[in-house]
PDB file of C-alpha atoms in Angstrom:
ATOM      1  CA  UNK A   5      27.861  30.939 -12.051  1.00 54.00           C
ATOM      2  CA  UNK A   6      25.256  32.368 -14.408  1.00 67.00           C
ATOM      3  CA  UNK A   7      21.726  31.288 -13.604  1.00 72.00           C
ATOM      4  CA  UNK A   8      20.253  29.277 -16.458  1.00 76.00           C
ATOM      5  CA  UNK A   9      16.825  30.141 -17.806  1.00 82.00           C
ATOM      6  CA  UNK A  10      14.230  28.737 -20.167  1.00 86.00           C
ATOM      7  CA  UNK A  11      15.895  30.794 -22.919  1.00 88.00           C
ATOM      8  CA  UNK A  12      19.048  28.749 -22.381  1.00 87.00           C
ATOM      9  CA  UNK A  13      16.993  25.569 -22.821  1.00 90.00           C
ATOM     10  CA  UNK A  14      15.514  26.827 -26.091  1.00 92.00           C
ATOM     11  CA  UNK A  15      18.962  27.894 -27.293  1.00 92.00           C
ATOM     12  CA  UNK A  16      20.060  24.238 -27.276  1.00 91.00           C
ATOM     13  CA  UNK A  17      17.808  23.634 -30.300  1.00 95.00           C
ATOM     14  CA  UNK A  18      17.805  24.926 -33.866  1.00 96.00           C
ATOM     15  CA  UNK A  19      15.792  28.057 -34.563  1.00 94.00           C
ATOM     16  CA  UNK A  20      13.906  26.635 -37.556  1.00 96.00           C
ATOM     17  CA  UNK A  21      10.732  24.664 -36.935  1.00 96.00           C
ATOM     18  CA  UNK A  22       9.844  21.421 -38.681  1.00 97.00           C
ATOM     19  CA  UNK A  23       6.573  19.517 -38.902  1.00 98.00           C
ATOM     20  CA  UNK A  24       6.685  15.821 -37.985  1.00 98.00           C
ATOM     21  CA  UNK A  25       4.336  12.930 -37.377  1.00 98.00           C
ATOM     22  CA  UNK A  26       5.139  11.138 -34.126  1.00 98.00           C
ATOM     23  CA  UNK A  27       3.902   7.961 -32.450  1.00 98.00           C
ATOM     24  CA  UNK A  28       3.955   8.342 -28.659  1.00 97.00           C
ATOM     25  CA  UNK A  29       5.521   5.417 -26.821  1.00 93.00           C
ATOM     26  CA  UNK A  30       5.171   6.361 -23.176  1.00 89.00           C
ATOM     27  CA  UNK A  31       3.725   8.756 -20.636  1.00 88.00           C
ATOM     28  CA  UNK A  32       5.128  12.176 -19.802  1.00 93.00           C
ATOM     29  CA  UNK A  33       7.388  13.043 -16.875  1.00 92.00           C
ATOM     30  CA  UNK A  34       9.030  16.241 -15.667  1.00 92.00           C
ATOM     31  CA  UNK A  35      12.321  17.013 -13.992  1.00 88.00           C
ATOM     32  CA  UNK A  36      14.550  19.932 -13.138  1.00 81.00           C
ATOM     33  CA  UNK A  37      17.243  21.044 -15.592  1.00 71.00           C
ATOM     34  CA  UNK A  38      20.269  23.308 -15.497  1.00 61.00           C
ATOM     35  CA  UNK A  39      21.138  22.945 -11.845  1.00 53.00           C
ATOM     36  CA  UNK A  40      17.482  22.835 -10.774  1.00 64.00           C
ATOM     37  CA  UNK A  41      16.606  26.276 -12.121  1.00 77.00           C
ATOM     38  CA  UNK A  42      13.454  25.238 -13.992  1.00 81.00           C
ATOM     39  CA  UNK A  43      11.347  22.284 -15.069  1.00 90.00           C
ATOM     40  CA  UNK A  44      11.241  20.464 -18.389  1.00 92.00           C
ATOM     41  CA  UNK A  45       8.771  17.820 -19.567  1.00 95.00           C
ATOM     42  CA  UNK A  46       9.794  14.698 -21.491  1.00 95.00           C
ATOM     43  CA  UNK A  47       8.068  11.942 -23.403  1.00 96.00           C
ATOM     44  CA  UNK A  48       9.338   9.242 -25.755  1.00 95.00           C
ATOM     45  CA  UNK A  49       8.422   8.697 -29.383  1.00 97.00           C
ATOM     46  CA  UNK A  50       8.488   5.156 -30.734  1.00 95.00           C
ATOM     47  CA  UNK A  51       8.853   6.335 -34.344  1.00 97.00           C
ATOM     48  CA  UNK A  52       8.708   9.538 -36.395  1.00 98.00           C
ATOM     49  CA  UNK A  53       7.398   9.970 -39.948  1.00 98.00           C
ATOM     50  CA  UNK A  54       7.562  12.579 -42.702  1.00 97.00           C
ATOM     51  CA  UNK A  55       4.456  14.777 -42.800  1.00 97.00           C
ATOM     52  CA  UNK A  56       4.346  14.902 -46.597  1.00 95.00           C
ATOM     53  CA  UNK A  57       4.620  11.226 -47.537  1.00 96.00           C
ATOM     54  CA  UNK A  58       4.106   9.405 -44.215  1.00 96.00           C
ATOM     55  CA  UNK A  59       7.382   7.476 -44.556  1.00 97.00           C
ATOM     56  CA  UNK A  60       9.349   6.571 -41.447  1.00 97.00           C
ATOM     57  CA  UNK A  61      12.338   8.837 -40.846  1.00 96.00           C
ATOM     58  CA  UNK A  62      13.357   7.977 -37.280  1.00 94.00           C
ATOM     59  CA  UNK A  63      13.031   5.361 -34.600  1.00 94.00           C
ATOM     60  CA  UNK A  64      12.833   6.099 -30.881  1.00 92.00           C
ATOM     61  CA  UNK A  65      13.518   9.700 -29.893  1.00 95.00           C
ATOM     62  CA  UNK A  66      12.720  12.131 -27.079  1.00 95.00           C
ATOM     63  CA  UNK A  67      10.336  15.100 -27.079  1.00 97.00           C
ATOM     64  CA  UNK A  68      11.099  17.858 -24.585  1.00 95.00           C
ATOM     65  CA  UNK A  69       9.655  21.238 -23.636  1.00 96.00           C
ATOM     66  CA  UNK A  70      10.203  23.699 -20.769  1.00 93.00           C
ATOM     67  CA  UNK A  71       7.681  24.242 -17.974  1.00 92.00           C
ATOM     68  CA  UNK A  72       7.064  27.067 -15.549  1.00 87.00           C
ATOM     69  CA  UNK A  73       6.684  26.156 -11.886  1.00 86.00           C
ATOM     70  CA  UNK A  74       2.957  26.835 -12.189  1.00 91.00           C
ATOM     71  CA  UNK A  75       2.604  24.571 -15.241  1.00 91.00           C
ATOM     72  CA  UNK A  76       4.423  21.824 -13.430  1.00 89.00           C
ATOM     73  CA  UNK A  77       2.285  22.194 -10.272  1.00 91.00           C
ATOM     74  CA  UNK A  78      -1.001  22.185 -12.231  1.00 92.00           C
ATOM     75  CA  UNK A  79       0.137  19.003 -13.989  1.00 92.00           C
ATOM     76  CA  UNK A  80      -1.685  19.479 -17.299  1.00 93.00           C
ATOM     77  CA  UNK A  81       1.587  18.904 -19.155  1.00 93.00           C
ATOM     78  CA  UNK A  82       1.241  15.171 -18.427  1.00 93.00           C
ATOM     79  CA  UNK A  83      -1.927  15.063 -20.584  1.00 92.00           C
ATOM     80  CA  UNK A  84      -0.368  16.706 -23.624  1.00 95.00           C
ATOM     81  CA  UNK A  85       0.456  13.386 -25.299  1.00 97.00           C
ATOM     82  CA  UNK A  86      -1.297  10.016 -25.052  1.00 96.00           C
ATOM     83  CA  UNK A  87       0.527   6.711 -25.401  1.00 95.00           C
ATOM     84  CA  UNK A  88      -0.123   4.937 -28.719  1.00 96.00           C
ATOM     85  CA  UNK A  89      -1.506   8.079 -30.394  1.00 98.00           C
ATOM     86  CA  UNK A  90      -0.106   9.722 -33.531  1.00 98.00           C
ATOM     87  CA  UNK A  91       0.365  13.513 -33.522  1.00 98.00           C
ATOM     88  CA  UNK A  92       1.352  16.153 -36.040  1.00 98.00           C
ATOM     89  CA  UNK A  93       3.642  18.552 -34.242  1.00 98.00           C
ATOM     90  CA  UNK A  94       6.115  21.367 -34.743  1.00 98.00           C
ATOM     91  CA  UNK A  95       9.578  20.716 -33.369  1.00 98.00           C
ATOM     92  CA  UNK A  96      13.104  22.080 -33.329  1.00 97.00           C
ATOM     93  CA  UNK A  97      16.038  19.703 -33.616  1.00 96.00           C
ATOM     94  CA  UNK A  98      18.990  19.483 -31.230  1.00 95.00           C
ATOM     95  CA  UNK A  99      21.878  21.748 -32.253  1.00 93.00           C
ATOM     96  CA  UNK A 100      24.910  19.777 -31.186  1.00 82.00           C
ATOM     97  CA  UNK A 101      26.138  16.243 -31.615  1.00 80.00           C
ATOM     98  CA  UNK A 102      23.562  13.638 -30.594  1.00 75.00           C
ATOM     99  CA  UNK A 103      24.646  11.025 -28.075  1.00 78.00           C
ATOM    100  CA  UNK A 104      21.991   8.392 -27.619  1.00 82.00           C
ATOM    101  CA  UNK A 105      18.502   8.958 -28.966  1.00 89.00           C
ATOM    102  CA  UNK A 106      17.644  12.164 -30.914  1.00 93.00           C
ATOM    103  CA  UNK A 107      16.211  15.091 -28.935  1.00 94.00           C
ATOM    104  CA  UNK A 108      13.456  17.411 -30.148  1.00 97.00           C
ATOM    105  CA  UNK A 109      11.947  20.535 -28.600  1.00 97.00           C
ATOM    106  CA  UNK A 110       8.150  20.593 -29.075  1.00 97.00           C
ATOM    107  CA  UNK A 111       6.907  24.074 -29.910  1.00 97.00           C
ATOM    108  CA  UNK A 112       3.326  23.269 -30.938  1.00 97.00           C
ATOM    109  CA  UNK A 113       0.876  20.382 -31.215  1.00 97.00           C
ATOM    110  CA  UNK A 114      -1.035  20.806 -34.488  1.00 98.00           C
ATOM    111  CA  UNK A 115      -3.205  17.692 -34.653  1.00 97.00           C
ATOM    112  CA  UNK A 116      -4.025  14.632 -32.544  1.00 97.00           C
ATOM    113  CA  UNK A 117      -5.116  11.185 -33.748  1.00 97.00           C
ATOM    114  CA  UNK A 118      -3.568  11.494 -37.205  1.00 97.00           C
ATOM    115  CA  UNK A 119      -3.785   8.550 -39.607  1.00 97.00           C
ATOM    116  CA  UNK A 120      -0.409   7.255 -40.755  1.00 98.00           C
ATOM    117  CA  UNK A 121      -0.235   3.621 -41.971  1.00 98.00           C
ATOM    118  CA  UNK A 122       3.514   3.337 -41.429  1.00 98.00           C
ATOM    119  CA  UNK A 123       3.300   4.452 -37.789  1.00 98.00           C
ATOM    120  CA  UNK A 124       0.173   2.388 -37.198  1.00 98.00           C
ATOM    121  CA  UNK A 125       2.080  -0.674 -38.390  1.00 97.00           C
ATOM    122  CA  UNK A 126       4.905   0.132 -35.961  1.00 96.00           C
ATOM    123  CA  UNK A 127       2.431   0.337 -33.081  1.00 97.00           C
ATOM    124  CA  UNK A 128       0.692  -2.911 -34.023  1.00 96.00           C
ATOM    125  CA  UNK A 129       4.044  -4.690 -34.005  1.00 93.00           C
ATOM    126  CA  UNK A 130       5.095  -2.994 -30.771  1.00 91.00           C
ATOM    127  CA  UNK A 131       2.069  -4.129 -28.769  1.00 91.00           C
ATOM    128  CA  UNK A 132       2.264  -7.756 -29.863  1.00 92.00           C
ATOM    129  CA  UNK A 133       2.927  -9.822 -26.740  1.00 92.00           C
ATOM    130  CA  UNK A 134       6.333 -11.464 -26.538  1.00 95.00           C
ATOM    131  CA  UNK A 135       6.176 -14.631 -24.453  1.00 97.00           C
ATOM    132  CA  UNK A 136       8.946 -17.101 -23.692  1.00 97.00           C
ATOM    133  CA  UNK A 137       8.154 -20.562 -22.378  1.00 97.00           C
ATOM    134  CA  UNK A 138      11.050 -21.906 -20.324  1.00 97.00           C
ATOM    135  CA  UNK A 139      11.210 -25.380 -18.797  1.00 96.00           C
ATOM    136  CA  UNK A 140      12.589 -24.043 -15.520  1.00 96.00           C
ATOM    137  CA  UNK A 141      11.012 -20.593 -15.228  1.00 98.00           C
ATOM    138  CA  UNK A 142       7.674 -21.212 -16.910  1.00 97.00           C
ATOM    139  CA  UNK A 143       5.949 -18.387 -18.800  1.00 98.00           C
ATOM    140  CA  UNK A 144       7.899 -15.129 -19.131  1.00 98.00           C
ATOM    141  CA  UNK A 145       6.079 -12.109 -20.572  1.00 97.00           C
ATOM    142  CA  UNK A 146       7.911  -9.033 -21.855  1.00 96.00           C
ATOM    143  CA  UNK A 147       6.984  -5.675 -20.307  1.00 93.00           C
ATOM    144  CA  UNK A 148       8.260  -3.295 -22.960  1.00 87.00           C
ATOM    145  CA  UNK A 149       7.973  -0.103 -20.947  1.00 82.00           C
ATOM    146  CA  UNK A 150       9.934  -1.543 -18.037  1.00 89.00           C
ATOM    147  CA  UNK A 151      12.373  -3.423 -20.327  1.00 92.00           C
ATOM    148  CA  UNK A 152      11.922  -6.614 -18.366  1.00 96.00           C
ATOM    149  CA  UNK A 153      10.365 -10.068 -18.509  1.00 98.00           C
ATOM    150  CA  UNK A 154       7.853 -10.903 -15.764  1.00 98.00           C
ATOM    151  CA  UNK A 155       6.980 -14.337 -14.473  1.00 98.00           C
ATOM    152  CA  UNK A 156       6.298 -16.554 -11.472  1.00 98.00           C
ATOM    153  CA  UNK A 157       8.247 -19.478 -10.039  1.00 98.00           C
ATOM    154  CA  UNK A 158       8.019 -21.819  -7.103  1.00 98.00           C
ATOM    155  CA  UNK A 159      10.500 -20.898  -4.383  1.00 98.00           C
ATOM    156  CA  UNK A 160      10.704 -23.214  -1.385  1.00 97.00           C
ATOM    157  CA  UNK A 161       7.084 -24.262  -1.846  1.00 97.00           C
ATOM    158  CA  UNK A 162       5.714 -20.752  -2.397  1.00 97.00           C
ATOM    159  CA  UNK A 163       4.947 -18.900  -5.632  1.00 98.00           C
ATOM    160  CA  UNK A 164       6.937 -15.676  -6.041  1.00 98.00           C
ATOM    161  CA  UNK A 165       7.213 -13.000  -8.726  1.00 98.00           C
ATOM    162  CA  UNK A 166      10.364 -12.773 -10.855  1.00 98.00           C
ATOM    163  CA  UNK A 167      11.563  -9.885 -13.019  1.00 98.00           C
ATOM    164  CA  UNK A 168      14.379 -10.159 -15.564  1.00 98.00           C
ATOM    165  CA  UNK A 169      15.975  -6.905 -16.695  1.00 97.00           C
ATOM    166  CA  UNK A 170      16.841  -6.914 -20.426  1.00 96.00           C
ATOM    167  CA  UNK A 171      17.825  -4.721 -23.329  1.00 92.00           C
ATOM    168  CA  UNK A 172      14.828  -5.159 -25.617  1.00 88.00           C
ATOM    169  CA  UNK A 173      16.929  -4.608 -28.737  1.00 83.00           C
ATOM    170  CA  UNK A 174      19.606  -7.087 -27.675  1.00 91.00           C
ATOM    171  CA  UNK A 175      18.357 -10.669 -27.384  1.00 94.00           C
ATOM    172  CA  UNK A 176      21.712 -11.760 -25.984  1.00 95.00           C
ATOM    173  CA  UNK A 177      20.771  -9.864 -22.821  1.00 95.00           C
ATOM    174  CA  UNK A 178      17.545 -11.894 -22.693  1.00 96.00           C
ATOM    175  CA  UNK A 179      19.533 -15.122 -22.644  1.00 96.00           C
ATOM    176  CA  UNK A 180      21.927 -13.841 -19.985  1.00 96.00           C
ATOM    177  CA  UNK A 181      19.132 -12.742 -17.647  1.00 97.00           C
ATOM    178  CA  UNK A 182      17.189 -15.960 -18.133  1.00 97.00           C
ATOM    179  CA  UNK A 183      20.247 -18.135 -17.526  1.00 97.00           C
ATOM    180  CA  UNK A 184      21.165 -16.135 -14.427  1.00 97.00           C
ATOM    181  CA  UNK A 185      17.668 -16.503 -12.989  1.00 98.00           C
ATOM    182  CA  UNK A 186      17.608 -20.227 -13.825  1.00 98.00           C
ATOM    183  CA  UNK A 187      20.847 -20.702 -11.888  1.00 97.00           C
ATOM    184  CA  UNK A 188      19.511 -18.829  -8.853  1.00 98.00           C
ATOM    185  CA  UNK A 189      16.193 -20.688  -8.872  1.00 98.00           C
ATOM    186  CA  UNK A 190      17.903 -24.026  -9.516  1.00 97.00           C
ATOM    187  CA  UNK A 191      20.108 -23.538  -6.440  1.00 98.00           C
ATOM    188  CA  UNK A 192      17.356 -21.989  -4.331  1.00 98.00           C
ATOM    189  CA  UNK A 193      17.909 -24.280  -1.361  1.00 96.00           C
ATOM    190  CA  UNK A 194      21.414 -22.934  -0.811  1.00 98.00           C
ATOM    191  CA  UNK A 195      20.586 -19.350  -1.777  1.00 98.00           C
ATOM    192  CA  UNK A 196      17.536 -19.171   0.468  1.00 98.00           C
ATOM    193  CA  UNK A 197      19.643 -20.022   3.503  1.00 98.00           C
ATOM    194  CA  UNK A 198      22.506 -17.704   2.532  1.00 98.00           C
ATOM    195  CA  UNK A 199      20.263 -14.684   1.916  1.00 98.00           C
ATOM    196  CA  UNK A 200      18.282 -15.133   5.128  1.00 98.00           C
ATOM    197  CA  UNK A 201      21.432 -15.494   7.239  1.00 98.00           C
ATOM    198  CA  UNK A 202      22.999 -12.439   5.640  1.00 98.00           C
ATOM    199  CA  UNK A 203      19.923 -10.264   6.231  1.00 98.00           C
ATOM    200  CA  UNK A 204      19.595 -11.565   9.788  1.00 98.00           C
ATOM    201  CA  UNK A 205      23.204 -10.712  10.600  1.00 98.00           C
ATOM    202  CA  UNK A 206      22.820  -7.203   9.206  1.00 97.00           C
ATOM    203  CA  UNK A 207      19.354  -6.242  10.400  1.00 98.00           C
ATOM    204  CA  UNK A 208      18.395  -8.119  13.585  1.00 97.00           C
ATOM    205  CA  UNK A 209      19.878  -5.435  15.851  1.00 95.00           C
ATOM    206  CA  UNK A 210      17.913  -2.801  14.013  1.00 96.00           C
ATOM    207  CA  UNK A 211      14.731  -4.901  14.265  1.00 96.00           C
ATOM    208  CA  UNK A 212      15.098  -4.882  18.043  1.00 94.00           C
ATOM    209  CA  UNK A 213      15.535  -1.120  18.043  1.00 93.00           C
ATOM    210  CA  UNK A 214      12.274  -0.839  16.110  1.00 93.00           C
ATOM    211  CA  UNK A 215      10.663  -3.294  18.530  1.00 92.00           C
ATOM    212  CA  UNK A 216      11.665  -1.035  21.416  1.00 90.00           C
ATOM    213  CA  UNK A 217       9.967   1.897  19.674  1.00 86.00           C
ATOM    214  CA  UNK A 218       6.756  -0.037  19.045  1.00 81.00           C
ATOM    215  CA  UNK A 219       4.152   1.040  21.595  1.00 75.00           C
ATOM    216  CA  UNK A 220       1.555  -1.331  20.127  1.00 73.00           C
ATOM    217  CA  UNK A 221       3.237  -4.555  21.199  1.00 79.00           C
ATOM    218  CA  UNK A 222       3.381  -6.238  24.601  1.00 77.00           C
ATOM    219  CA  UNK A 223       6.690  -7.888  23.770  1.00 82.00           C
ATOM    220  CA  UNK A 224       9.594  -6.690  25.910  1.00 80.00           C
ATOM    221  CA  UNK A 225      12.672  -6.297  23.639  1.00 74.00           C
ATOM    222  CA  UNK A 226      15.004  -6.663  26.632  1.00 79.00           C
ATOM    223  CA  UNK A 227      13.497  -9.937  27.858  1.00 82.00           C
ATOM    224  CA  UNK A 228      12.292 -11.254  24.495  1.00 93.00           C
ATOM    225  CA  UNK A 229      14.577  -9.817  21.804  1.00 94.00           C
ATOM    226  CA  UNK A 230      14.262 -10.937  18.196  1.00 96.00           C
ATOM    227  CA  UNK A 231      17.020 -13.454  17.564  1.00 96.00           C
ATOM    228  CA  UNK A 232      18.822 -13.860  14.258  1.00 97.00           C
ATOM    229  CA  UNK A 233      17.234 -17.264  13.852  1.00 97.00           C
ATOM    230  CA  UNK A 234      13.737 -15.822  14.399  1.00 97.00           C
ATOM    231  CA  UNK A 235      14.463 -12.916  12.073  1.00 98.00           C
ATOM    232  CA  UNK A 236      15.437 -15.229   9.237  1.00 97.00           C
ATOM    233  CA  UNK A 237      12.374 -17.423   9.676  1.00 97.00           C
ATOM    234  CA  UNK A 238       9.980 -14.443   9.718  1.00 97.00           C
ATOM    235  CA  UNK A 239      11.242 -13.116   6.389  1.00 97.00           C
ATOM    236  CA  UNK A 240       9.017 -14.152   3.477  1.00 97.00           C
ATOM    237  CA  UNK A 241      10.357 -13.882  -0.075  1.00 97.00           C
ATOM    238  CA  UNK A 242       7.996 -12.019  -2.440  1.00 97.00           C
ATOM    239  CA  UNK A 243       9.991 -11.275  -5.588  1.00 97.00           C
ATOM    240  CA  UNK A 244      13.410 -11.363  -7.226  1.00 98.00           C
ATOM    241  CA  UNK A 245      14.844  -8.897  -9.738  1.00 98.00           C
ATOM    242  CA  UNK A 246      17.612 -10.297 -11.933  1.00 98.00           C
ATOM    243  CA  UNK A 247      20.000  -8.404 -14.212  1.00 94.00           C
ATOM    244  CA  UNK A 248      21.843  -9.793 -17.219  1.00 87.00           C
ATOM    245  CA  UNK A 249      25.209  -9.504 -15.472  1.00 92.00           C
ATOM    246  CA  UNK A 250      24.112 -11.834 -12.669  1.00 96.00           C
ATOM    247  CA  UNK A 251      23.327  -9.178 -10.061  1.00 97.00           C
ATOM    248  CA  UNK A 252      20.015  -9.522  -8.280  1.00 98.00           C
ATOM    249  CA  UNK A 253      17.766  -8.052  -5.618  1.00 97.00           C
ATOM    250  CA  UNK A 254      15.551 -10.272  -3.453  1.00 98.00           C
ATOM    251  CA  UNK A 255      12.575  -8.579  -1.769  1.00 97.00           C
ATOM    252  CA  UNK A 256      11.017  -9.972   1.431  1.00 97.00           C
ATOM    253  CA  UNK A 257       7.923  -9.251   3.481  1.00 96.00           C
ATOM    254  CA  UNK A 258       9.172  -8.113   6.906  1.00 95.00           C
ATOM    255  CA  UNK A 259       6.337  -9.668   8.994  1.00 95.00           C
ATOM    256  CA  UNK A 260       5.957  -6.195  10.593  1.00 92.00           C
ATOM    257  CA  UNK A 261       9.414  -6.282  12.189  1.00 95.00           C
ATOM    258  CA  UNK A 262       9.955  -2.927  10.464  1.00 94.00           C
ATOM    259  CA  UNK A 263       6.281  -1.920  10.529  1.00 90.00           C
ATOM    260  CA  UNK A 264       5.522  -3.039   6.993  1.00 88.00           C
ATOM    261  CA  UNK A 265       8.733  -2.067   5.216  1.00 93.00           C
ATOM    262  CA  UNK A 266      10.263  -4.347   2.589  1.00 96.00           C
ATOM    263  CA  UNK A 267      13.519  -6.135   3.336  1.00 97.00           C
ATOM    264  CA  UNK A 268      15.817  -6.272   0.309  1.00 97.00           C
ATOM    265  CA  UNK A 269      19.000  -8.266  -0.110  1.00 98.00           C
ATOM    266  CA  UNK A 270      21.198  -7.307  -3.057  1.00 98.00           C
ATOM    267  CA  UNK A 271      23.962  -9.463  -4.400  1.00 98.00           C
ATOM    268  CA  UNK A 272      25.354 -11.366  -7.355  1.00 98.00           C
ATOM    269  CA  UNK A 273      25.708 -14.978  -8.395  1.00 98.00           C
ATOM    270  CA  UNK A 274      29.492 -14.699  -8.280  1.00 97.00           C
ATOM    271  CA  UNK A 275      29.994 -12.818  -5.005  1.00 96.00           C
ATOM    272  CA  UNK A 276      26.894 -13.665  -3.024  1.00 98.00           C
ATOM    273  CA  UNK A 277      24.924 -11.134  -0.937  1.00 98.00           C
ATOM    274  CA  UNK A 278      26.427  -7.660  -0.695  1.00 97.00           C
ATOM    275  CA  UNK A 279      23.897  -5.469   1.103  1.00 97.00           C
ATOM    276  CA  UNK A 280      20.748  -5.726   3.218  1.00 97.00           C
ATOM    277  CA  UNK A 281      18.270  -2.871   3.283  1.00 94.00           C
ATOM    278  CA  UNK A 282      14.809  -1.930   4.412  1.00 94.00           C
ATOM    279  CA  UNK A 283      12.789   0.157   1.999  1.00 90.00           C
ATOM    280  CA  UNK A 284       9.400   1.799   1.768  1.00 76.00           C
ATOM    281  CA  UNK A 285       7.191   3.741   4.147  1.00 45.00           C
ATOM    282  CA  UNK A 286       8.341   6.977   5.762  1.00 34.00           C
ATOM    283  CA  UNK A 287      11.636   5.637   7.108  1.00 33.00           C
ATOM    284  CA  UNK A 288      14.484   4.299   5.025  1.00 37.00           C
ATOM    285  CA  UNK A 289      17.753   2.696   6.028  1.00 39.00           C
ATOM    286  CA  UNK A 290      20.662   1.266   4.113  1.00 39.00           C
ATOM    287  CA  UNK A 291      23.257  -0.828   5.878  1.00 41.00           C
ATOM    288  CA  UNK A 292      26.627  -1.504   4.367  1.00 41.00           C
ATOM    289  CA  UNK A 293      27.517  -4.991   3.252  1.00 40.00           C
ATOM    290  CA  UNK A 294      30.978  -6.332   2.745  1.00 33.00           C
TER     291      UNK A 294
END
């Protein structure tokens, strides 16, 4: 197979350059392209305007440009664009059919901090807080960059964080996520027991293996093993992530049974818990559910 190069990346875009005004929505990231042959940087534009008259010509789109290994290692590419700032840039449009948001190759940044009333209005509207007050879930605040609502609820006498995944442009997804979380929280007595028992059944054996490897404890895992009942009681729920389809992930403090890792239990409202994991730190394990 032919090795792809930066020239192949550039060839995906039209040869003619265009000047645009762009409003940066997010930070910049980098990843490998073309079977990991080289790096490319990416950032998102909230809106694009015509340079001549300042009128809006596009909504959200992606700005991309290739990086050498050295450029990626130095990391200066991440400072090229600043969130909420308007730039005048030269770009080349994507050659083929566009699936999803438009793609542009940035060839040059001409000016930073440009004044454009239309784009400034878009930004002012974008940063307005969106807050939902719900009788069951309390105050939910939209995090636009993460596409989720954040809040806090009482769970078995303790305050925990909740996160509701949504499609910002589709308010039906807001309702689905909220209703799904309300059902889970409303039935928390049953769910709390089910999730703890599931995690205990899946992970207690592993907890004892970790206990045997712990040279900082006086507890003898052979004489005093962690029981499933103890395991479940030591778990402490910290946060729940809910998706509009009713799937969720519950994250627990492990009480140092896994040396500070997070215990996660994934499942759905319809089928119950599906998988118990430990995540974080230098060791990671995933155990199969049913």
